[in-house]
Amino acid sequence: MNTFPSEQHAYNELDQDIHTRFRNALVQNLKNPFLWPFLVKAAWNQYRAAGRRRSWEKKGLHVPAFMIVSVTAKCNLRCAGCYSNAKHNSRGDEMDLA
């Protein structure tokens, strides 16, 4: 594995936390069967994704539990703690909406 034991523990904790949150959401919404298919499907997909991440980790490839995709770096919100504000160099390779 390419990760340190503490990192692996954090990934396992993240997977368990997501599983627990979906289970709690399902229990809290027992009276609303409209949400059941969504919650069950989301929980099942999370379970499968965690298994895939473990499988790839055993092969030496770390796959993050989530990804952040920035469509543009031209945000003008200037939110506190935003990683986008840390890098002020624009490379000019923005996505074209046309």
Short mmCIF file of N, CA and C in Angstrom, two decimals:
data_model
loop_
_atom_site.label_atom_id
_atom_site.label_comp_id
_atom_site.label_asym_id
_atom_site.label_seq_id
_atom_site.Cartn_x
_atom_site.Cartn_y
_atom_site.Cartn_z
N MET A 1 0.83 -1.19 0.00
CA MET A 1 0.00 0.00 0.00
C MET A 1 0.87 1.25 0.00
N ASN A 2 0.39 2.27 -0.65
CA ASN A 2 1.12 3.53 -0.74
C ASN A 2 0.79 4.49 0.39
N THR A 3 -0.18 4.16 1.21
CA THR A 3 -0.59 5.08 2.26
C THR A 3 0.01 4.65 3.59
N PHE A 4 0.13 5.61 4.49
CA PHE A 4 0.58 5.32 5.83
C PHE A 4 -0.55 4.66 6.61
N PRO A 5 -0.24 3.90 7.65
CA PRO A 5 -1.32 3.25 8.42
C PRO A 5 -2.37 4.23 8.93
N SER A 6 -1.94 5.43 9.35
CA SER A 6 -2.91 6.40 9.86
C SER A 6 -3.82 6.90 8.74
N GLU A 7 -3.28 7.01 7.52
CA GLU A 7 -4.11 7.40 6.38
C GLU A 7 -5.14 6.31 6.09
N GLN A 8 -4.70 5.06 6.10
CA GLN A 8 -5.62 3.96 5.83
C GLN A 8 -6.72 3.93 6.88
N HIS A 9 -6.35 4.18 8.12
CA HIS A 9 -7.35 4.22 9.19
C HIS A 9 -8.36 5.34 8.92
N ALA A 10 -7.89 6.48 8.46
CA ALA A 10 -8.78 7.60 8.16
C ALA A 10 -9.73 7.24 7.02
N TYR A 11 -9.23 6.55 6.00
CA TYR A 11 -10.10 6.14 4.88
C TYR A 11 -11.15 5.15 5.35
N ASN A 12 -10.74 4.21 6.21
CA ASN A 12 -11.70 3.25 6.75
C ASN A 12 -12.76 3.95 7.60
N GLU A 13 -12.33 4.93 8.38
CA GLU A 13 -13.27 5.69 9.20
C GLU A 13 -14.25 6.47 8.32
N LEU A 14 -13.75 7.04 7.22
CA LEU A 14 -14.62 7.77 6.30
C LEU A 14 -15.68 6.85 5.70
N ASP A 15 -15.25 5.67 5.25
CA ASP A 15 -16.20 4.71 4.69
C ASP A 15 -17.25 4.32 5.72
N GLN A 16 -16.82 4.06 6.95
CA GLN A 16 -17.76 3.68 8.01
C GLN A 16 -18.70 4.83 8.34
N ASP A 17 -18.19 6.05 8.36
CA ASP A 17 -19.02 7.21 8.67
C ASP A 17 -20.10 7.41 7.60
N ILE A 18 -19.72 7.26 6.34
CA ILE A 18 -20.71 7.41 5.26
C ILE A 18 -21.77 6.33 5.38
N HIS A 19 -21.35 5.10 5.65
CA HIS A 19 -22.30 3.99 5.81
C HIS A 19 -23.26 4.29 6.96
N THR A 20 -22.74 4.76 8.08
CA THR A 20 -23.58 5.07 9.24
C THR A 20 -24.56 6.18 8.93
N ARG A 21 -24.12 7.20 8.22
CA ARG A 21 -25.01 8.31 7.87
C ARG A 21 -26.16 7.85 6.97
N PHE A 22 -25.88 7.00 6.00
CA PHE A 22 -26.95 6.49 5.14
C PHE A 22 -27.91 5.62 5.94
N ARG A 23 -27.38 4.78 6.83
CA ARG A 23 -28.24 3.93 7.65
C ARG A 23 -29.13 4.79 8.54
N ASN A 24 -28.57 5.81 9.16
CA ASN A 24 -29.37 6.70 10.02
C ASN A 24 -30.42 7.45 9.21
N ALA A 25 -30.06 7.88 8.01
CA ALA A 25 -31.04 8.58 7.16
C ALA A 25 -32.18 7.65 6.79
N LEU A 26 -31.87 6.40 6.52
CA LEU A 26 -32.92 5.44 6.19
C LEU A 26 -33.85 5.21 7.37
N VAL A 27 -33.28 5.06 8.56
CA VAL A 27 -34.09 4.85 9.77
C VAL A 27 -34.96 6.07 10.04
N GLN A 28 -34.39 7.26 9.89
CA GLN A 28 -35.15 8.49 10.16
C GLN A 28 -36.27 8.71 9.14
N ASN A 29 -36.16 8.10 7.98
CA ASN A 29 -37.15 8.31 6.93
C ASN A 29 -38.02 7.08 6.69
N LEU A 30 -38.17 6.25 7.70
CA LEU A 30 -39.01 5.06 7.55
C LEU A 30 -40.45 5.42 7.22
N LYS A 31 -40.88 6.58 7.66
CA LYS A 31 -42.26 7.00 7.39
C LYS A 31 -42.41 7.64 6.01
N ASN A 32 -41.31 7.80 5.30
CA ASN A 32 -41.34 8.42 3.98
C ASN A 32 -40.79 7.43 2.95
N PRO A 33 -41.61 6.49 2.50
CA PRO A 33 -41.11 5.46 1.57
C PRO A 33 -40.66 6.02 0.23
N PHE A 34 -41.01 7.26 -0.08
CA PHE A 34 -40.57 7.87 -1.32
C PHE A 34 -39.04 7.94 -1.39
N LEU A 35 -38.38 8.14 -0.25
CA LEU A 35 -36.92 8.28 -0.22
C LEU A 35 -36.18 6.95 -0.14
N TRP A 36 -36.87 5.87 0.19
CA TRP A 36 -36.20 4.59 0.38
C TRP A 36 -35.34 4.16 -0.80
N PRO A 37 -35.90 4.17 -2.03
CA PRO A 37 -35.06 3.71 -3.16
C PRO A 37 -33.77 4.52 -3.30
N PHE A 38 -33.87 5.84 -3.14
CA PHE A 38 -32.67 6.67 -3.25
C PHE A 38 -31.65 6.31 -2.17
N LEU A 39 -32.10 6.21 -0.92
CA LEU A 39 -31.18 5.94 0.18
C LEU A 39 -30.55 4.56 0.07
N VAL A 40 -31.36 3.57 -0.28
CA VAL A 40 -30.82 2.21 -0.42
C VAL A 40 -29.81 2.15 -1.56
N LYS A 41 -30.15 2.78 -2.68
CA LYS A 41 -29.24 2.78 -3.83
C LYS A 41 -27.94 3.52 -3.50
N ALA A 42 -28.05 4.66 -2.84
CA ALA A 42 -26.86 5.44 -2.48
C ALA A 42 -25.99 4.66 -1.50
N ALA A 43 -26.60 4.01 -0.52
CA ALA A 43 -25.84 3.22 0.45
C ALA A 43 -25.16 2.04 -0.24
N TRP A 44 -25.87 1.37 -1.14
CA TRP A 44 -25.30 0.24 -1.87
C TRP A 44 -24.12 0.69 -2.74
N ASN A 45 -24.29 1.81 -3.43
CA ASN A 45 -23.20 2.34 -4.26
C ASN A 45 -21.98 2.70 -3.42
N GLN A 46 -22.20 3.27 -2.24
CA GLN A 46 -21.10 3.60 -1.34
C GLN A 46 -20.38 2.33 -0.89
N TYR A 47 -21.15 1.31 -0.55
CA TYR A 47 -20.58 0.03 -0.12
C TYR A 47 -19.70 -0.56 -1.23
N ARG A 48 -20.21 -0.55 -2.45
CA ARG A 48 -19.45 -1.09 -3.58
C ARG A 48 -18.21 -0.24 -3.86
N ALA A 49 -18.34 1.07 -3.77
CA ALA A 49 -17.20 1.96 -4.02
C ALA A 49 -16.10 1.74 -2.98
N ALA A 50 -16.49 1.54 -1.73
CA ALA A 50 -15.50 1.29 -0.68
C ALA A 50 -14.75 -0.01 -0.97
N GLY A 51 -15.47 -1.02 -1.43
CA GLY A 51 -14.82 -2.28 -1.79
C GLY A 51 -13.86 -2.11 -2.95
N ARG A 52 -14.26 -1.33 -3.93
CA ARG A 52 -13.36 -1.07 -5.08
C ARG A 52 -12.11 -0.32 -4.63
N ARG A 53 -12.29 0.67 -3.75
CA ARG A 53 -11.12 1.41 -3.26
C ARG A 53 -10.17 0.48 -2.53
N ARG A 54 -10.70 -0.42 -1.70
CA ARG A 54 -9.84 -1.38 -0.98
C ARG A 54 -9.12 -2.30 -1.97
N SER A 55 -9.83 -2.74 -2.99
CA SER A 55 -9.23 -3.62 -4.00
C SER A 55 -8.09 -2.93 -4.73
N TRP A 56 -8.31 -1.70 -5.15
CA TRP A 56 -7.25 -0.96 -5.84
C TRP A 56 -6.09 -0.64 -4.90
N GLU A 57 -6.39 -0.37 -3.64
CA GLU A 57 -5.34 -0.08 -2.66
C GLU A 57 -4.42 -1.29 -2.50
N LYS A 58 -4.99 -2.49 -2.50
CA LYS A 58 -4.19 -3.72 -2.40
C LYS A 58 -3.27 -3.88 -3.60
N LYS A 59 -3.67 -3.33 -4.73
CA LYS A 59 -2.85 -3.39 -5.95
C LYS A 59 -1.84 -2.25 -6.02
N GLY A 60 -1.85 -1.39 -5.00
CA GLY A 60 -0.87 -0.31 -4.94
C GLY A 60 -1.33 1.01 -5.52
N LEU A 61 -2.62 1.12 -5.83
CA LEU A 61 -3.13 2.37 -6.38
C LEU A 61 -4.13 2.98 -5.41
N HIS A 62 -3.85 4.19 -4.97
CA HIS A 62 -4.76 4.87 -4.04
C HIS A 62 -5.83 5.61 -4.83
N VAL A 63 -7.08 5.29 -4.55
CA VAL A 63 -8.22 5.97 -5.17
C VAL A 63 -8.91 6.76 -4.07
N PRO A 64 -9.01 8.09 -4.20
CA PRO A 64 -9.63 8.89 -3.13
C PRO A 64 -11.12 8.59 -3.00
N ALA A 65 -11.64 8.82 -1.81
CA ALA A 65 -13.06 8.57 -1.54
C ALA A 65 -13.94 9.59 -2.26
N PHE A 66 -13.40 10.73 -2.55
CA PHE A 66 -14.15 11.74 -3.29
C PHE A 66 -13.16 12.60 -4.06
N MET A 67 -13.66 13.27 -5.07
CA MET A 67 -12.83 14.14 -5.88
C MET A 67 -13.45 15.52 -5.93
N ILE A 68 -12.60 16.52 -6.03
CA ILE A 68 -13.07 17.89 -6.21
C ILE A 68 -12.73 18.28 -7.64
N VAL A 69 -13.73 18.66 -8.38
CA VAL A 69 -13.54 19.06 -9.76
C VAL A 69 -13.87 20.54 -9.87
N SER A 70 -12.91 21.31 -10.31
CA SER A 70 -13.13 22.73 -10.51
C SER A 70 -13.33 22.99 -11.99
N VAL A 71 -14.50 23.44 -12.34
CA VAL A 71 -14.79 23.72 -13.73
C VAL A 71 -14.07 24.99 -14.18
N THR A 72 -13.92 25.93 -13.28
CA THR A 72 -13.25 27.18 -13.61
C THR A 72 -12.48 27.70 -12.40
N ALA A 73 -11.45 28.47 -12.67
CA ALA A 73 -10.69 29.11 -11.60
C ALA A 73 -11.02 30.60 -11.54
N LYS A 74 -12.01 31.02 -12.28
CA LYS A 74 -12.37 32.44 -12.35
C LYS A 74 -13.47 32.80 -11.34
N CYS A 75 -13.51 32.13 -10.25
CA CYS A 75 -14.51 32.41 -9.22
C CYS A 75 -14.17 33.74 -8.55
N ASN A 76 -15.19 34.55 -8.31
CA ASN A 76 -14.96 35.85 -7.67
C ASN A 76 -15.58 35.92 -6.28
N LEU A 77 -15.88 34.78 -5.67
CA LEU A 77 -16.54 34.80 -4.37
C LEU A 77 -15.58 35.07 -3.22
N ARG A 78 -14.34 34.63 -3.32
CA ARG A 78 -13.31 34.85 -2.29
C ARG A 78 -13.72 34.29 -0.93
N CYS A 79 -14.22 33.07 -0.92
CA CYS A 79 -14.64 32.43 0.33
C CYS A 79 -13.43 32.17 1.22
N ALA A 80 -13.60 32.33 2.53
CA ALA A 80 -12.52 32.08 3.48
C ALA A 80 -12.14 30.60 3.44
N GLY A 81 -10.86 30.32 3.33
CA GLY A 81 -10.37 28.95 3.34
C GLY A 81 -10.45 28.24 2.01
N CYS A 82 -10.85 28.92 0.95
CA CYS A 82 -11.00 28.29 -0.36
C CYS A 82 -9.63 28.02 -0.97
N TYR A 83 -9.43 26.79 -1.45
CA TYR A 83 -8.15 26.44 -2.06
C TYR A 83 -7.91 27.20 -3.37
N SER A 84 -8.97 27.61 -4.03
CA SER A 84 -8.84 28.30 -5.31
C SER A 84 -8.15 29.65 -5.14
N ASN A 85 -8.38 30.31 -4.02
CA ASN A 85 -7.75 31.61 -3.76
C ASN A 85 -6.27 31.48 -3.45
N ALA A 86 -5.83 30.30 -3.06
CA ALA A 86 -4.43 30.11 -2.70
C ALA A 86 -3.53 30.20 -3.93
N LYS A 87 -4.06 29.86 -5.08
CA LYS A 87 -3.28 29.91 -6.32
C LYS A 87 -3.85 30.99 -7.21
N HIS A 88 -3.09 32.03 -7.40
CA HIS A 88 -3.56 33.16 -8.20
C HIS A 88 -3.06 33.10 -9.63
N ASN A 89 -2.35 32.04 -9.99
CA ASN A 89 -1.81 31.95 -11.34
C ASN A 89 -2.83 31.28 -12.27
N SER A 90 -3.30 32.02 -13.23
CA SER A 90 -4.24 31.50 -14.22
C SER A 90 -3.46 31.03 -15.43
N ARG A 91 -3.64 29.78 -15.80
CA ARG A 91 -2.89 29.22 -16.93
C ARG A 91 -3.60 29.47 -18.25
N GLY A 92 -4.81 29.97 -18.21
CA GLY A 92 -5.52 30.25 -19.44
C GLY A 92 -6.14 29.03 -20.10
N ASP A 93 -6.22 27.91 -19.41
CA ASP A 93 -6.80 26.70 -20.00
C ASP A 93 -8.17 26.41 -19.38
N GLU A 94 -9.01 27.42 -19.37
CA GLU A 94 -10.35 27.28 -18.83
C GLU A 94 -11.25 26.54 -19.81
N MET A 95 -12.31 25.95 -19.28
CA MET A 95 -13.30 25.28 -20.11
C MET A 95 -14.11 26.31 -20.87
N ASP A 96 -14.36 26.06 -22.13
CA ASP A 96 -15.16 26.96 -22.95
C ASP A 96 -16.61 26.51 -22.90
N LEU A 97 -17.51 27.42 -22.60
CA LEU A 97 -18.93 27.08 -22.50
C LEU A 97 -19.62 27.06 -23.86
N ALA A 98 -18.97 27.58 -24.88
CA ALA A 98 -19.60 27.64 -26.21
C ALA A 98 -19.53 26.32 -26.93
#
